[in-house]
Coordinates of C-alpha atoms and ligand atoms in Angstrom, one line a residue:
M76 CA -22.2 -2.7 14.0
A77 CA -22.7 0.0 16.7
K78 CA -20.5 3.1 15.6
L79 CA -17.9 4.4 17.8
W80 CA -19.8 7.9 17.2
G81 CA -23.1 6.2 17.2
G82 CA -24.7 8.2 20.2
R83 CA -26.6 11.0 18.8
F84 CA -28.1 8.8 16.1
Q85 CA -31.3 7.1 15.7
K86 CA -30.9 5.0 12.8
N87 CA -28.2 2.7 11.3
T88 CA -26.0 3.7 8.5
D89 CA -27.3 2.7 5.1
A90 CA -25.5 -0.1 3.9
K91 CA -24.6 1.8 0.7
V92 CA -23.3 4.8 2.7
D93 CA -21.3 2.5 5.0
D94 CA -19.6 1.2 1.7
F95 CA -19.4 4.6 0.2
N96 CA -17.9 6.3 3.2
S97 CA -15.3 3.6 4.3
S98 CA -11.6 4.2 3.5
I99 CA -10.6 1.1 5.0
R100 CA -9.8 -0.7 1.9
F101 CA -7.1 1.8 1.0
D102 CA -6.0 3.3 4.2
Q103 CA -5.4 0.1 5.9
R104 CA -1.9 0.3 4.8
M105 CA -1.2 2.8 7.3
Y106 CA -1.7 0.2 10.2
R107 CA 1.8 0.5 11.5
Q108 CA 1.8 4.4 11.6
D109 CA -1.6 4.6 13.3
I110 CA -0.5 2.2 16.0
R111 CA 2.7 3.8 16.5
G112 CA 1.1 7.5 16.8
S113 CA -1.4 6.0 19.1
I114 CA 1.2 4.3 21.4
A115 CA 2.7 7.8 21.6
H116 CA -0.4 9.5 22.2
A117 CA -1.3 7.0 25.2
K118 CA 2.1 7.4 26.8
M119 CA 1.8 10.9 26.7
L120 CA -1.6 10.9 28.3
G121 CA -0.2 8.6 31.0
K122 CA 2.7 10.8 31.6
Q123 CA 0.3 14.2 31.9
G124 CA -2.0 12.3 34.1
I125 CA -4.9 12.9 31.7
I126 CA -5.8 9.1 32.0
P127 CA -4.5 6.7 34.6
Q128 CA -0.9 5.3 34.2
E129 CA -2.1 1.6 34.1
D130 CA -4.8 2.5 31.5
A131 CA -1.9 4.1 29.2
D132 CA 0.2 0.9 30.0
K133 CA -2.5 -1.6 29.2
I134 CA -3.2 0.5 25.8
T135 CA 0.4 0.4 24.6
A136 CA 0.9 -3.2 25.5
E137 CA -2.4 -4.2 23.6
L138 CA -1.5 -1.8 20.6
A139 CA 1.7 -3.9 20.4
R140 CA -0.1 -7.2 20.5
I141 CA -2.6 -5.7 17.8
L142 CA 0.4 -5.0 15.5
E143 CA 1.8 -8.3 15.7
D144 CA -1.5 -9.9 14.9
I145 CA -2.1 -7.6 11.8
E146 CA 1.3 -8.5 10.7
A147 CA 0.7 -12.4 11.4
G148 CA -2.7 -12.0 9.2
K149 CA -4.9 -12.7 12.0
I150 CA -7.0 -9.5 11.7
E151 CA -9.7 -8.8 9.4
F152 CA -10.7 -5.1 8.9
L153 CA -14.3 -4.2 9.0
I154 CA -15.9 -2.0 6.3
D155 CA -18.3 -0.4 8.7
A156 CA -15.9 0.3 11.1
E157 CA -15.0 3.0 8.3
D158 CA -11.3 3.7 8.3
I159 CA -7.9 2.2 9.8
H160 CA -8.2 4.5 12.9
M161 CA -11.5 3.4 14.2
N162 CA -10.9 -0.4 13.2
I163 CA -7.9 -0.4 15.4
E164 CA -9.6 1.5 18.0
K165 CA -12.4 -0.8 18.0
I166 CA -10.2 -3.9 18.1
L167 CA -8.3 -2.5 21.2
I168 CA -12.0 -1.5 23.0
D169 CA -13.2 -4.9 22.3
R170 CA -9.8 -6.5 23.8
I171 CA -9.4 -4.2 26.9
G172 CA -12.5 -2.5 27.4
D173 CA -12.6 0.6 29.4
A174 CA -8.9 1.5 29.2
G175 CA -9.3 1.1 25.4
K176 CA -12.0 3.7 25.5
R177 CA -9.5 6.3 27.0
L178 CA -7.0 6.2 24.1
H179 CA -9.1 8.9 22.1
T180 CA -9.0 11.5 24.8
G181 CA -7.8 14.8 23.6
R182 CA -7.6 13.7 20.0
S183 CA -9.6 13.8 16.9
R184 CA -9.5 11.4 13.8
N185 CA -8.8 14.6 11.9
D186 CA -5.4 15.2 13.7
Q187 CA -5.0 11.4 13.8
V188 CA -5.2 11.0 9.9
A189 CA -3.0 14.0 9.4
L190 CA -0.4 12.5 11.7
D191 CA -0.7 9.0 9.9
I192 CA -0.4 10.1 6.3
R193 CA 2.6 12.2 7.2
M194 CA 4.3 9.3 9.0
Y195 CA 3.3 6.9 6.2
L196 CA 4.7 9.2 3.4
R197 CA 7.9 9.9 5.3
D198 CA 8.8 6.2 5.4
E199 CA 7.8 5.9 1.8
V200 CA 10.2 8.7 0.7
T201 CA 12.9 7.1 2.6
E202 CA 12.6 4.0 0.3
I203 CA 12.4 6.1 -2.9
S204 CA 15.3 8.2 -1.9
A205 CA 17.3 4.8 -1.4
M206 CA 16.0 3.7 -5.1
L207 CA 17.1 7.2 -6.3
T208 CA 20.5 6.8 -4.7
H209 CA 20.7 3.5 -6.3
T210 CA 19.7 4.9 -9.8
L211 CA 22.3 7.7 -9.4
E212 CA 25.1 5.1 -8.5
T213 CA 24.1 3.0 -11.8
L214 CA 24.2 6.0 -14.0
I215 CA 28.0 6.9 -12.4
S216 CA 29.2 3.2 -13.1
L217 CA 27.7 3.2 -16.8
A218 CA 29.3 6.7 -17.4
E219 CA 32.6 5.7 -16.2
E220 CA 32.7 3.0 -18.8
H221 CA 31.8 5.4 -21.5
T222 CA 33.8 8.4 -21.2
E223 CA 35.2 7.8 -24.7
T224 CA 32.0 6.5 -26.4
I225 CA 31.3 9.3 -29.2
M226 CA 27.7 9.9 -29.8
P227 CA 25.7 12.4 -31.5
G228 CA 24.4 15.2 -29.4
Y229 CA 21.0 16.6 -30.6
T230 CA 19.0 19.8 -30.7
H231 CA 15.4 19.4 -32.3
L232 CA 16.3 15.8 -32.6
Q233 CA 18.6 16.8 -35.3
K234 CA 22.4 15.8 -35.0
A235 CA 24.1 19.0 -33.6
Q236 CA 27.3 18.2 -32.0
P237 CA 29.4 15.2 -31.0
I238 CA 29.4 14.5 -27.3
T239 CA 30.1 11.2 -25.2
F240 CA 27.5 8.7 -23.8
A241 CA 28.9 9.3 -20.2
H242 CA 28.2 13.1 -20.8
H243 CA 24.7 12.3 -21.7
L244 CA 24.3 9.8 -18.9
M245 CA 25.7 12.4 -16.4
A246 CA 22.8 14.9 -17.5
Y247 CA 20.5 12.2 -16.0
F248 CA 22.6 12.4 -13.0
E249 CA 22.2 15.9 -12.4
M250 CA 18.4 15.5 -13.2
F251 CA 17.9 12.9 -10.5
Y252 CA 20.3 14.5 -8.1
R253 CA 18.2 17.7 -8.0
D254 CA 15.0 15.0 -7.5
A255 CA 16.7 13.5 -4.6
G256 CA 17.2 17.0 -3.2
R257 CA 13.6 17.8 -3.7
L258 CA 12.6 14.8 -1.9
S259 CA 14.5 15.7 1.2
D260 CA 13.0 19.5 1.1
C261 CA 9.7 17.6 0.9
V262 CA 10.4 15.6 3.8
R263 CA 11.8 18.7 5.8
R264 CA 8.3 20.2 5.6
M265 CA 6.2 17.1 6.2
N266 CA 8.0 16.2 9.2
V267 CA 5.8 18.5 11.4
L268 CA 3.6 16.9 14.1
P269 CA -0.1 17.8 13.7
L270 CA -1.2 15.6 16.4
G271 CA -2.7 18.2 19.2
S272 CA -4.6 20.1 16.7
G273 CA -7.7 18.0 17.7
A274 CA -10.7 18.2 15.4
L275 CA -9.6 21.8 14.4
A276 CA -9.3 24.0 17.6
G277 CA -7.0 22.0 19.6
T278 CA -8.1 21.0 23.0
T279 CA -8.4 21.9 26.5
Y280 CA -6.3 19.0 27.8
P281 CA -2.7 19.7 29.0
L282 CA -1.2 17.6 26.0
D283 CA 2.8 17.4 25.7
R284 CA 2.8 17.9 21.9
E285 CA 6.8 18.3 22.3
F286 CA 7.0 15.0 23.9
V287 CA 5.0 13.3 21.1
A288 CA 6.9 14.8 18.5
K289 CA 10.1 13.5 19.8
E290 CA 8.6 10.1 20.4
L291 CA 7.5 10.0 16.7
G292 CA 10.7 11.6 15.2
F293 CA 9.1 15.0 14.2
D294 CA 11.1 17.8 14.0
S295 CA 8.6 20.3 15.2
V296 CA 4.8 20.6 16.2
S297 CA 2.5 22.6 14.0
Q298 CA 1.7 26.1 15.0
N299 CA -2.0 26.5 13.8
S300 CA -4.6 24.0 14.7
L301 CA -6.7 24.5 11.7
D302 CA -3.6 24.1 9.5
G303 CA -2.7 21.2 11.2
V304 CA -5.7 19.1 10.4
S305 CA -6.5 20.6 6.8
D306 CA -3.1 20.9 5.3
R307 CA -2.3 18.4 2.6
D308 CA 0.4 20.4 0.8
F309 CA 3.1 17.9 1.9
A310 CA 1.3 15.4 -0.3
I311 CA 0.8 17.6 -3.1
E312 CA 4.4 18.8 -2.8
L313 CA 5.5 15.0 -3.0
A314 CA 3.4 14.1 -5.8
S315 CA 5.0 17.0 -7.7
T316 CA 8.3 15.5 -6.8
L317 CA 7.2 12.4 -8.1
S318 CA 5.9 13.8 -11.2
M319 CA 9.5 15.2 -11.8
I320 CA 11.1 11.9 -11.3
M321 CA 8.6 10.3 -13.7
M322 CA 9.1 13.0 -16.3
H323 CA 13.0 12.5 -16.0
L324 CA 12.6 8.8 -16.2
S325 CA 10.2 9.1 -19.2
R326 CA 12.5 11.4 -21.1
F327 CA 15.4 8.8 -20.8
C328 CA 12.9 6.1 -21.8
E329 CA 11.8 8.0 -25.0
E330 CA 15.3 8.0 -26.0
L331 CA 16.0 4.3 -25.3
I332 CA 12.9 3.6 -27.1
L333 CA 14.2 5.8 -30.1
W334 CA 17.8 4.4 -29.8
S335 CA 16.4 0.8 -29.9
S336 CA 15.1 1.1 -33.3
H337 CA 16.6 -0.2 -36.2
E338 CA 17.2 3.3 -37.4
F339 CA 19.4 4.4 -34.5
S340 CA 20.6 1.0 -33.3
F341 CA 22.5 2.9 -30.6
V342 CA 21.5 0.5 -27.9
E343 CA 19.9 -3.0 -27.4
M344 CA 17.7 -4.0 -24.4
D345 CA 18.8 -7.1 -22.8
D346 CA 16.3 -10.0 -23.7
A347 CA 15.4 -10.1 -20.0
F348 CA 14.0 -6.6 -20.5
S349 CA 12.3 -6.8 -23.5
T350 CA 9.2 -8.7 -24.9
G351 CA 8.2 -10.2 -28.2
S352 CA 5.1 -9.9 -30.7
S353 CA 2.4 -12.6 -30.7
I354 CA 2.1 -12.2 -34.2
M355 CA 5.4 -10.8 -35.9
P356 CA 8.2 -13.3 -35.0
Q357 CA 11.0 -11.0 -35.5
K358 CA 9.9 -8.4 -32.9
K359 CA 11.8 -7.3 -29.6
N360 CA 9.9 -4.4 -28.1
P361 CA 11.4 -2.1 -25.5
D362 CA 8.1 -2.6 -23.3
V363 CA 9.7 -1.6 -20.0
A364 CA 10.8 1.9 -21.3
E365 CA 7.5 2.3 -23.0
L366 CA 5.6 1.3 -19.6
I367 CA 7.7 3.6 -17.7
R368 CA 6.8 6.7 -20.2
G369 CA 3.2 5.6 -19.9
K370 CA 2.9 5.4 -16.1
T371 CA 4.3 9.0 -16.2
G372 CA 0.7 10.1 -17.2
R373 CA -1.0 8.5 -14.0
V374 CA 1.4 10.1 -11.7
Y375 CA 1.1 13.5 -13.3
G376 CA -2.9 12.8 -13.1
H377 CA -2.6 12.2 -9.3
L378 CA -0.9 15.8 -8.9
M379 CA -3.7 17.2 -10.8
G380 CA -6.3 15.3 -9.0
L381 CA -4.9 16.3 -5.6
L382 CA -4.7 19.9 -6.7
T383 CA -8.2 19.7 -7.7
T384 CA -9.5 18.2 -4.8
M385 CA -7.9 20.5 -2.4
K386 CA -8.8 23.7 -4.3
G387 CA -12.3 24.4 -2.9
I388 CA -12.2 23.1 0.5
P389 CA -13.2 25.5 3.3
L390 CA -11.0 25.2 6.5
A391 CA -10.7 23.0 8.4
Y392 CA -11.2 19.4 7.6
N393 CA -13.9 18.0 5.0
K394 CA -14.5 14.5 4.0
D395 CA -13.2 15.4 0.4
M396 CA -9.7 15.2 1.9
Q397 CA -10.1 11.3 2.5
E398 CA -9.5 11.4 -1.2
D399 CA -6.1 12.4 -0.8
K400 CA -4.9 8.8 0.0
E401 CA -5.5 6.6 -3.2
P402 CA -3.7 9.3 -5.5
I403 CA -0.8 9.9 -3.5
F404 CA -0.4 6.1 -2.7
D405 CA -0.7 5.3 -6.0
A406 CA 1.9 7.9 -7.1
V407 CA 4.5 6.4 -4.6
D408 CA 3.7 2.9 -5.5
T409 CA 4.2 3.8 -9.3
V410 CA 7.5 5.3 -8.8
K411 CA 8.6 2.4 -6.4
L412 CA 7.8 0.1 -9.2
C413 CA 9.5 2.2 -12.0
L414 CA 13.1 3.2 -10.2
P415 CA 14.2 -0.5 -9.7
V416 CA 13.4 -1.6 -13.1
F417 CA 14.7 1.3 -15.0
C418 CA 18.1 0.8 -13.2
D419 CA 18.3 -2.9 -14.2
M420 CA 17.2 -2.3 -17.6
I421 CA 19.9 0.4 -18.2
A422 CA 22.6 -1.7 -16.3
T423 CA 22.0 -4.6 -18.7
M424 CA 21.5 -3.1 -22.0
T425 CA 24.2 -3.4 -24.8
V426 CA 25.5 -0.1 -25.8
R427 CA 26.5 0.0 -29.7
K428 CA 29.5 2.1 -29.5
E429 CA 30.4 1.7 -33.3
S430 CA 26.7 2.8 -34.3
M431 CA 27.0 5.7 -31.9
K432 CA 30.4 6.8 -33.5
K433 CA 28.8 6.3 -36.9
G434 CA 25.8 8.5 -35.9
A435 CA 28.2 11.3 -34.7
A436 CA 30.4 11.1 -37.9
G437 CA 27.4 11.8 -40.3
G438 CA 25.2 14.9 -40.2
F439 CA 28.1 17.4 -40.1
T440 CA 28.5 17.3 -36.3
N441 CA 31.8 19.1 -36.6
A442 CA 30.5 22.0 -38.6
T443 CA 30.8 24.2 -35.3
D444 CA 34.2 23.3 -35.0
V445 CA 35.2 24.1 -38.7
A446 CA 33.7 27.5 -38.0
D447 CA 35.6 27.9 -34.7
Y448 CA 38.9 26.9 -36.8
L449 CA 38.4 29.7 -39.0
V450 CA 37.8 32.3 -36.0
K451 CA 41.0 30.9 -34.8
K452 CA 42.7 31.8 -38.0
G453 CA 41.3 35.2 -37.6
V454 CA 38.0 34.9 -39.5
P455 CA 35.1 36.8 -37.7
F456 CA 32.6 34.3 -36.5
R457 CA 29.6 35.4 -38.5
E458 CA 31.8 35.1 -41.6
A459 CA 33.0 31.8 -40.5
H460 CA 29.4 30.7 -40.0
A461 CA 28.4 31.8 -43.8
I462 CA 31.5 30.0 -45.2
V463 CA 30.9 26.7 -43.3
G464 CA 27.2 27.0 -44.4
K465 CA 28.3 27.0 -47.9
M466 CA 30.9 24.3 -47.1
V467 CA 28.0 21.9 -45.8
F468 CA 25.9 22.8 -48.8
Y469 CA 28.8 21.5 -51.0
A470 CA 29.6 18.4 -49.1
I471 CA 25.8 17.5 -49.3
E472 CA 25.9 17.8 -53.0
H473 CA 28.9 15.7 -53.2
D474 CA 27.9 13.2 -50.6
K475 CA 31.0 13.7 -48.4
A476 CA 31.5 14.6 -44.6
L477 CA 33.4 17.7 -44.0
D478 CA 36.5 15.9 -42.9
E479 CA 36.3 14.0 -46.2
L480 CA 37.0 17.3 -48.2
T481 CA 40.3 17.4 -49.8
M482 CA 42.6 20.3 -49.2
P483 CA 41.7 22.1 -52.8
E484 CA 38.1 21.8 -51.8
F485 CA 39.0 23.4 -48.4
K486 CA 41.0 26.1 -50.1
E487 CA 38.0 26.8 -52.4
C488 CA 35.9 27.7 -49.3
S489 CA 38.5 29.6 -47.4
E490 CA 42.1 30.5 -48.1
A491 CA 42.6 30.7 -44.2
I492 CA 42.2 26.7 -44.1
E493 CA 45.4 24.7 -43.9
E494 CA 46.3 20.8 -43.4
D495 CA 45.8 21.2 -39.8
I496 CA 42.1 21.3 -40.2
Y497 CA 41.7 17.5 -40.3
Q498 CA 43.1 17.2 -36.8
A499 CA 41.1 20.2 -35.7
I500 CA 37.7 18.9 -36.8
S501 CA 38.1 15.3 -36.0
L502 CA 35.3 14.1 -33.6
E503 CA 38.0 13.3 -30.7
T504 CA 39.1 16.6 -30.9
C505 CA 35.5 18.3 -31.1
V506 CA 34.7 16.2 -28.1
N507 CA 37.9 16.4 -25.9
D508 CA 38.6 20.2 -26.7
R509 CA 35.3 21.2 -24.9
K510 CA 37.2 20.9 -21.3
L511 CA 35.7 23.7 -19.8
I512 CA 33.4 22.9 -16.7
G513 CA 30.1 21.2 -18.0
G514 CA 31.7 20.4 -21.1
P515 CA 31.9 16.8 -22.8
A516 CA 35.9 16.2 -22.9
K517 CA 37.0 13.0 -21.3
E518 CA 39.0 14.7 -18.6
T519 CA 36.0 17.3 -17.8
V520 CA 33.5 14.2 -17.6
E521 CA 35.8 12.4 -15.4
K522 CA 36.3 15.4 -13.1
A523 CA 32.4 15.6 -13.3
I524 CA 31.9 12.0 -12.2
A525 CA 34.5 12.3 -9.5
N526 CA 32.4 15.4 -8.2
A527 CA 29.2 13.4 -8.5
K528 CA 30.6 10.8 -6.4
I529 CA 31.4 13.3 -3.6
R530 CA 27.9 14.7 -3.8
L531 CA 26.4 11.4 -3.5
S532 CA 28.5 10.5 -0.3
E533 CA 27.3 13.8 1.1
M534 CA 23.7 12.9 0.4
R535 CA 23.8 10.2 3.1
Ligands
LIG104 N1 -10.9 8.4 6.9 C1 -10.9 9.6 7.2 C2 -9.9 10.4 6.2 O1 -9.0 9.7 5.5 C3 -10.4 10.2 8.3 C4 -10.9 11.3 9.2 C5 -12.3 11.4 9.3 N2 -12.7 12.2 10.2 C6 -14.0 12.6 10.3 N3 -14.3 13.9 11.0 N4 -14.9 12.1 9.4 O2 -9.8 11.4 5.9

């Protein structure tokens, strides 16, 4: 097939090179953005009198038909037409001849691809943001059900202090809320029109870049033509934000995997979100959570891949940059795959409140509260800490929880302890006296949930 750029060549491209060079297999997914960008460019060329208005009209009308034909599955893309940009341009020329040949005036594939990928990723981020919003809503409605579900909080995966499941869920709300903010920051920097940068040095045609920006929903136009064609920061920034989302999903999934074990039994995944073993009949495995944890690695890999691809590229465009697409597309696809299944998995799991409570009752999670009790009775904190340390040692030896010690046993540890100790160190008191902002008390978490709902409504 004759190349659109074939004029200065005496030989055909080697078939292996055609195949090697071609990106149509993976960049065809940008066909909608490519056509939308070309329609705006053609309109502007007509308006500026750079090409005849009637040619501009023919181009825009035919591009709309090509879009319909692609969506109807009537078009077969060609490997040797290299990429989505030249495939569409070639179809246009085949259909309308000379008018079609005027479309690429004042434009290079370098600024064209920079435009298309920005528009494509911008659309994808809109979808991911909606999924993230749904995740935030799911966390909130689960949290509303569990403001009194006491569970152990951990540090070093050792039982630390009692909290509630709602408090734990709302910690993830905060993480994913920040991720939503990162996504919108990312789009803000992405939403700058590169078209008009030409191959690298702009063009002599009187393009109206502001007009094109407006047509395509960009907030501004790029201010340096070299940067316009060679910036891929926005893709890397997105890959970093997607990595962060995966990291947060993965941490929660790791907890759910642990909590589904017989040893914890804090949660049980719904049958619809678990799988069995081909040999062990008793097994019910949290595969969904494990796969999300596993897929996190591939998204991190794409971030590192993109950074590495870009690190040695002299200005401006180099073909290396065609390697940006597969990693960022796969990162986007992976997050879009994980978020909905994660939401449904947590919405359908059974929360074993009794096991959580039992978990919080063991392991001396109220030891800090015994020390705080002593402080309130006038004992200096460091001294109280030492007294309770000895008390825990005693309780371990006698196989008792702290609130199972008798009054004489307490008195043995400290004369300052009185009958009100039992009330002061109950799990409910430990949780519900931690009322300060950010704390796990029922009333505080209820306020946090109300505040989260407001922040969520302001996000839209
Ligand atoms: N398929 C190319 C890419 O993805 C489009 C730009 C090609 N530009 C060029 N001068 N070869 O980067």
